[in-house]
Amino acid sequence: MRTVRALQRLRGVLVRPCPPPLFVRSWSVAQSQSFSSSSAEKPMPGNSMLRHLTSKIKATGPISVAEYMREVLTNPVMGYYVQNDMLGPDGDFITSPEISQIFGELLGIWCLSEWMGAGKPSRFQLVEFGPGRGSLANDILRVFSQLRGALGGAAVSVHLVEVSPKLSQVQAQFLTGDQSQVSASEDEPVYRQGTTTTGLPISWYRNLDDVPRGFSIYLAHEFFDALPIHKFQGTEKGWREVMVDIDPDEPGKLRLVIVPAPTLASTQLIQADEKRRHVEVCPEGGVIVQRLANRITEDGGAALIADYGHDGTKMDTFRGFKGHKLHDVLASPGSADLTADVDYSYLRRMAGATVACMGPVSQKDFLKNMGIDTRLQVLLRNCADPSTRAQLIQGYDMLTNPLKMGERFQFFTMLNHSRLTRPEPEQSKGGKKMAPVPKKGPAPLPVAGFSELGLS
Ligand code: SAH
């Protein structure tokens, strides 16, 4: 099969060391640990954010959890993502692409495989949402460079949707080796441009709407979990929204309250047949998925969303992380990461019928289907250094072990319907089949990662 062949052609070069696996933002750990204490924590930037939030609440009343999350994470002046490089050993959490290069390599093969499955269009945009430090893109671009022949001269370009100026700088340094320029005006839709170290044009945007139209493979790894959620609670009087208010007993502290009357969100965002008593909904994620579905339908391509999540079953997953520990979501706002599990059933509903959706499948199954075992063996064969070998094995275990990231992280894809259908036989001018009746086109290639690869 083509993904296996691509794997075999990937040389076993070790290009980056894996950091020691640290804390991942996982829900079952959240349930078993208590929140770290908050009041004695370092005052900045939490305090300025806290002042900003309390004056907002004093002026207009309690704010939704979504507004709280949006302000805390992406406020243009003091937002957590805007100010920090939060990934890695010295940050607040670690992600799969940071743990092992194999993760990005297999996603690179997935991108190539979907481009081939779409009939190898001559222009190919790789679009990544929230690229963090750029490690995933870097590993994918290395695969593209090594398998240049397979890309057969397609015009490949890279497009990063990133809200954080700080992280975009880290990404640019890593991916272009400083070969990028910031746009003259802050209002430009493309705020940074350059050339990757592998020679491809690369651009940075704040919004998907600014990314040029055309055949694209969209990737979002640990991006949707950072988007603001609304929280709701079922009460005797019906659904009510949970909001953030000032604690009347301690005016410097925030607390969660259930508002007595319905809000626009509580009347619009809950499904009529909802069975859970606590529900989290991420309308911003829904809008992005709708826009992706529209682009994939009109321009061709696919989206791969990978995150910890559930299929419409979990209830209270909103949590904070700081220094690789759980952190009270309301304490020192702006100093810690906030996150909530992705509800894939909601994303599927928002995607609608214009695209084909597959998944979610567990990270373990996805990576195994992509050939992670073969890739690990190749790397180990080419590596004599005992500590690097140990790190490769540790990284593999972290990514695939069901007790670590193997089950909690899940993969979901949206595809153009044509990707899964056999081309119809040609019709004669009058709409009648020509004689002899031509056979239908070849069966579509299976979607890598979502079904097991044949090893023939
Ligand atoms: N994908 C990376 C980083 C995950 S952290 C990895 O797996 O390692 C979340 C990323 O999304 C960060 O790069 C953050 O700056 C970005 N981000 C968060 N909210 C965003 C938004 N609303 N628009 C664009 N980027 C956002």
GROMACS .gro file of C-alpha atoms in nm, residues 27-297:
model
  271
   27TRP     CA    1  -0.885   1.425   3.166
   28SER     CA    2  -0.856   1.107   3.368
   29VAL     CA    3  -0.554   1.255   3.542
   30ALA     CA    4  -0.763   1.563   3.608
   31GLN     CA    5  -1.017   1.358   3.794
   32SER     CA    6  -0.763   1.193   4.016
   33GLN     CA    7  -0.570   1.504   4.118
   34SER     CA    8  -0.676   1.803   4.317
   35PHE     CA    9  -0.628   2.156   4.192
   36SER     CA   10  -0.312   2.332   4.296
   37SER     CA   11  -0.372   2.622   4.531
   38SER     CA   12  -0.407   2.964   4.385
   39SER     CA   13  -0.400   3.261   4.616
   40ALA     CA   14  -0.028   3.260   4.694
   41GLU     CA   15   0.077   3.236   4.330
   42LYS     CA   16   0.297   3.474   4.139
   43PRO     CA   17   0.099   3.791   4.086
   44MET     CA   18   0.174   3.867   3.719
   45PRO     CA   19   0.022   3.848   3.466
   46GLY     CA   20  -0.265   3.695   3.659
   47ASN     CA   21  -0.334   4.007   3.855
   48SER     CA   22  -0.361   4.245   3.560
   49MET     CA   23  -0.589   3.996   3.388
   50LEU     CA   24  -0.788   3.957   3.709
   51ARG     CA   25  -0.826   4.336   3.734
   52HIS     CA   26  -0.937   4.349   3.371
   53LEU     CA   27  -1.195   4.073   3.428
   54THR     CA   28  -1.331   4.211   3.754
   55SER     CA   29  -1.383   4.557   3.604
   56LYS     CA   30  -1.560   4.398   3.310
   57ILE     CA   31  -1.789   4.199   3.544
   58LYS     CA   32  -1.853   4.507   3.762
   59ALA     CA   33  -1.956   4.701   3.451
   60THR     CA   34  -2.180   4.447   3.278
   61GLY     CA   35  -2.244   4.156   3.516
   62PRO     CA   36  -2.124   3.794   3.513
   63ILE     CA   37  -1.948   3.681   3.194
   64SER     CA   38  -1.992   3.347   3.016
   65VAL     CA   39  -1.721   3.084   3.059
   66ALA     CA   40  -1.657   3.129   2.685
   67GLU     CA   41  -1.586   3.499   2.727
   68TYR     CA   42  -1.369   3.426   3.030
   69MET     CA   43  -1.170   3.166   2.833
   70ARG     CA   44  -1.136   3.392   2.529
   71GLU     CA   45  -1.007   3.683   2.738
   72VAL     CA   46  -0.772   3.471   2.946
   73LEU     CA   47  -0.621   3.284   2.651
   74THR     CA   48  -0.623   3.529   2.361
   75ASN     CA   49  -0.668   3.884   2.490
   76PRO     CA   50  -0.440   4.072   2.247
   77VAL     CA   51  -0.240   4.240   2.525
   78MET     CA   52  -0.221   3.995   2.814
   79GLY     CA   53  -0.367   3.666   2.688
   80TYR     CA   54  -0.193   3.347   2.796
   81TYR     CA   55  -0.123   3.232   2.439
   82VAL     CA   56  -0.032   3.580   2.323
   83GLN     CA   57   0.240   3.623   2.588
   84ASN     CA   58   0.387   3.279   2.649
   85ASP     CA   59   0.572   2.987   2.500
   86MET     CA   60   0.394   2.738   2.721
   87LEU     CA   61   0.507   2.411   2.562
   88GLY     CA   62   0.780   2.175   2.674
   89PRO     CA   63   0.968   2.097   2.994
   90ASP     CA   64   0.984   2.460   3.115
   91GLY     CA   65   0.625   2.536   3.016
   92ASP     CA   66   0.285   2.417   3.133
   93PHE     CA   67   0.221   2.106   2.922
   94ILE     CA   68   0.369   1.889   2.647
   95THR     CA   69   0.210   1.760   2.327
   96SER     CA   70   0.259   1.458   2.098
   97PRO     CA   71   0.466   1.637   1.830
   98GLU     CA   72   0.699   1.756   2.109
   99ILE     CA   73   0.726   1.405   2.253
  100SER     CA   74   0.831   1.217   1.939
  101GLN     CA   75   0.929   1.302   1.582
  102ILE     CA   76   0.745   0.987   1.468
  103PHE     CA   77   0.412   1.157   1.535
  104GLY     CA   78   0.474   1.437   1.282
  105GLU     CA   79   0.632   1.199   1.033
  106LEU     CA   80   0.321   0.980   1.027
  107LEU     CA   81   0.097   1.285   0.990
  108GLY     CA   82   0.319   1.395   0.699
  109ILE     CA   83   0.255   1.061   0.532
  110TRP     CA   84  -0.118   1.103   0.601
  111CYS     CA   85  -0.113   1.442   0.422
  112LEU     CA   86   0.068   1.293   0.122
  113SER     CA   87  -0.169   0.999   0.117
  114GLU     CA   88  -0.478   1.225   0.108
  115TRP     CA   89  -0.323   1.441  -0.162
  116MET     CA   90  -0.269   1.124  -0.369
  117GLY     CA   91  -0.620   0.998  -0.289
  118ALA     CA   92  -0.756   1.326  -0.427
  119GLY     CA   93  -0.584   1.266  -0.761
  120LYS     CA   94  -0.260   1.460  -0.695
  121PRO     CA   95  -0.381   1.816  -0.757
  122SER     CA   96  -0.108   2.045  -0.893
  123ARG     CA   97  -0.139   2.295  -0.605
  124PHE     CA   98  -0.129   2.169  -0.248
  125GLN     CA   99  -0.171   2.390   0.059
  126LEU     CA  100  -0.073   2.254   0.399
  127VAL     CA  101  -0.273   2.454   0.656
  128GLU     CA  102  -0.206   2.411   1.027
  129PHE     CA  103  -0.411   2.565   1.310
  130GLY     CA  104  -0.227   2.663   1.629
  131PRO     CA  105   0.116   2.522   1.541
  132GLY     CA  106   0.266   2.580   1.888
  133ARG     CA  107   0.644   2.568   1.848
  134GLY     CA  108   0.621   2.444   1.489
  135SER     CA  109   0.744   2.090   1.567
  136LEU     CA  110   0.460   1.913   1.386
  137ALA     CA  111   0.501   2.128   1.073
  138ASN     CA  112   0.877   2.076   1.085
  139ASP     CA  113   0.847   1.697   1.095
  140ILE     CA  114   0.587   1.701   0.815
  141LEU     CA  115   0.802   1.926   0.598
  142ARG     CA  116   1.099   1.692   0.647
  143VAL     CA  117   0.882   1.406   0.517
  144PHE     CA  118   0.774   1.618   0.218
  145SER     CA  119   1.137   1.698   0.148
  146GLN     CA  120   1.250   1.334   0.171
  147LEU     CA  121   0.959   1.217  -0.046
  148ARG     CA  122   0.993   1.506  -0.292
  149GLY     CA  123   0.977   1.262  -0.582
  150ALA     CA  124   0.633   1.139  -0.473
  151LEU     CA  125   0.503   1.497  -0.476
  152GLY     CA  126   0.594   1.507  -0.843
  153GLY     CA  127   0.644   1.881  -0.882
  154ALA     CA  128   0.319   1.989  -0.711
  155ALA     CA  129   0.329   2.352  -0.594
  156VAL     CA  130   0.328   2.303  -0.216
  157SER     CA  131   0.279   2.598   0.021
  158VAL     CA  132   0.248   2.621   0.399
  159HIS     CA  133  -0.013   2.830   0.583
  160LEU     CA  134  -0.021   2.870   0.959
  161VAL     CA  135  -0.322   3.006   1.151
  162GLU     CA  136  -0.175   3.139   1.476
  163VAL     CA  137  -0.310   3.402   1.713
  164SER     CA  138   0.007   3.440   1.918
  165PRO     CA  139   0.277   3.682   1.797
  166LYS     CA  140   0.517   3.526   2.046
  167LEU     CA  141   0.462   3.171   1.915
  168SER     CA  142   0.461   3.281   1.551
  169GLN     CA  143   0.812   3.415   1.614
  170VAL     CA  144   0.921   3.080   1.762
  171GLN     CA  145   0.764   2.898   1.462
  172ALA     CA  146   0.930   3.131   1.211
  173GLN     CA  147   1.270   3.088   1.371
  174PHE     CA  148   1.233   2.710   1.370
  175LEU     CA  149   1.074   2.659   1.029
  176THR     CA  150   1.251   2.927   0.824
  177GLY     CA  151   1.577   2.972   1.016
  178ASP     CA  152   1.494   3.345   1.036
  179GLN     CA  153   1.404   3.371   0.667
  180SER     CA  154   1.070   3.546   0.730
  181GLN     CA  155   0.942   3.903   0.732
  182VAL     CA  156   0.672   4.060   0.945
  183SER     CA  157   0.412   4.260   0.750
  184ALA     CA  158   0.441   4.640   0.756
  185SER     CA  159   0.094   4.694   0.902
  186GLU     CA  160  -0.071   4.506   1.189
  187ASP     CA  161  -0.396   4.493   0.992
  188GLU     CA  162  -0.257   4.283   0.705
  189PRO     CA  163  -0.435   3.946   0.684
  190VAL     CA  164  -0.095   3.781   0.622
  191TYR     CA  165   0.109   3.905   0.916
  192ARG     CA  166   0.430   3.717   0.843
  193GLN     CA  167   0.577   3.549   0.534
  194GLY     CA  168   0.890   3.361   0.444
  195THR     CA  169   1.048   3.048   0.299
  196THR     CA  170   1.089   2.725   0.494
  197THR     CA  171   1.433   2.570   0.536
  198THR     CA  172   1.309   2.310   0.285
  199GLY     CA  173   1.236   2.583   0.029
  200LEU     CA  174   0.855   2.620   0.046
  201PRO     CA  175   0.661   2.947   0.075
  202ILE     CA  176   0.512   2.989   0.423
  203SER     CA  177   0.261   3.248   0.557
  204TRP     CA  178   0.099   3.329   0.892
  205TYR     CA  179  -0.265   3.439   0.947
  206ARG     CA  180  -0.487   3.509   1.246
  207ASN     CA  181  -0.802   3.362   1.084
  208LEU     CA  182  -0.892   3.079   0.851
  209ASP     CA  183  -1.086   3.327   0.635
  210ASP     CA  184  -0.757   3.491   0.534
  211VAL     CA  185  -0.599   3.166   0.409
  212PRO     CA  186  -0.618   3.151   0.026
  213ARG     CA  187  -0.879   2.915  -0.122
  214GLY     CA  188  -0.763   2.601  -0.304
  215PHE     CA  189  -0.699   2.231  -0.243
  216SER     CA  190  -0.576   2.209   0.116
  217ILE     CA  191  -0.498   1.959   0.386
  218TYR     CA  192  -0.597   2.119   0.718
  219LEU     CA  193  -0.441   2.001   1.044
  220ALA     CA  194  -0.546   2.091   1.397
  221HIS     CA  195  -0.357   1.925   1.679
  222GLU     CA  196  -0.453   2.035   2.032
  223PHE     CA  197  -0.616   2.345   1.881
  224PHE     CA  198  -0.991   2.289   1.928
  225ASP     CA  199  -0.944   2.221   2.300
  226ALA     CA  200  -0.814   2.578   2.341
  227LEU     CA  201  -1.128   2.737   2.192
  228PRO     CA  202  -1.383   2.893   2.431
  229ILE     CA  203  -1.665   2.676   2.562
  230HIS     CA  204  -2.001   2.767   2.715
  231LYS     CA  205  -2.102   2.564   3.021
  232PHE     CA  206  -2.464   2.471   3.098
  233GLN     CA  207  -2.643   2.293   3.377
  234GLY     CA  208  -2.980   2.120   3.367
  235THR     CA  209  -3.207   2.253   3.647
  236GLU     CA  210  -3.570   2.200   3.748
  237LYS     CA  211  -3.652   2.514   3.550
  238GLY     CA  212  -3.465   2.400   3.239
  239TRP     CA  213  -3.116   2.464   3.103
  240ARG     CA  214  -2.920   2.743   3.268
  241GLU     CA  215  -2.579   2.885   3.180
  242VAL     CA  216  -2.284   2.867   3.420
  243MET     CA  217  -2.105   3.202   3.432
  244VAL     CA  218  -1.806   3.369   3.596
  245ASP     CA  219  -1.878   3.625   3.869
  246ILE     CA  220  -1.689   3.808   4.145
  247ASP     CA  221  -1.699   3.625   4.479
  248PRO     CA  222  -1.899   3.859   4.710
  249ASP     CA  223  -1.710   3.728   5.015
  250GLU     CA  224  -1.368   3.788   4.857
  251PRO     CA  225  -1.383   4.062   4.592
  252GLY     CA  226  -1.035   3.968   4.459
  253LYS     CA  227  -1.159   3.620   4.372
  254LEU     CA  228  -1.380   3.481   4.100
  255ARG     CA  229  -1.643   3.208   4.130
  256LEU     CA  230  -1.874   3.012   3.901
  257VAL     CA  231  -2.248   3.087   3.929
  258ILE     CA  232  -2.561   2.948   3.763
  259VAL     CA  233  -2.757   3.237   3.620
  260PRO     CA  234  -3.126   3.228   3.716
  261ALA     CA  235  -3.273   3.315   3.374
  262PRO     CA  236  -3.208   3.155   3.034
  263THR     CA  237  -2.937   3.319   2.819
  264LEU     CA  238  -2.923   3.333   2.440
  265ALA     CA  239  -2.659   3.058   2.454
  266SER     CA  240  -2.864   2.832   2.684
  267THR     CA  241  -3.166   2.859   2.454
  268GLN     CA  242  -2.967   2.807   2.131
  269LEU     CA  243  -2.686   2.563   2.200
  270ILE     CA  244  -2.847   2.266   2.374
  271GLN     CA  245  -2.989   1.980   2.168
  272ALA     CA  246  -3.357   1.900   2.232
  273ASP     CA  247  -3.277   1.534   2.313
  274GLU     CA  248  -2.978   1.612   2.542
  275LYS     CA  249  -2.952   1.350   2.819
  276ARG     CA  250  -2.661   1.486   3.021
  277ARG     CA  251  -2.719   1.727   3.311
  278HIS     CA  252  -2.398   1.926   3.254
  279VAL     CA  253  -2.297   2.020   2.902
  280GLU     CA  254  -2.007   2.210   2.743
  281VAL     CA  255  -2.046   2.355   2.393
  282CYS     CA  256  -1.777   2.524   2.180
  283PRO     CA  257  -1.960   2.732   1.916
  284GLU     CA  258  -1.634   2.884   1.789
  285GLY     CA  259  -1.511   2.533   1.710
  286GLY     CA  260  -1.844   2.467   1.536
  287VAL     CA  261  -1.803   2.775   1.315
  288ILE     CA  262  -1.448   2.676   1.216
  289VAL     CA  263  -1.564   2.325   1.128
  290GLN     CA  264  -1.849   2.467   0.916
  291ARG     CA  265  -1.602   2.688   0.729
  292LEU     CA  266  -1.370   2.394   0.678
  293ALA     CA  267  -1.657   2.181   0.548
  294ASN     CA  268  -1.746   2.456   0.304
  295ARG     CA  269  -1.388   2.489   0.178
  296ILE     CA  270  -1.339   2.112   0.148
  297THR     CA  271  -1.664   2.080  -0.048
   0.00000   0.00000   0.00000
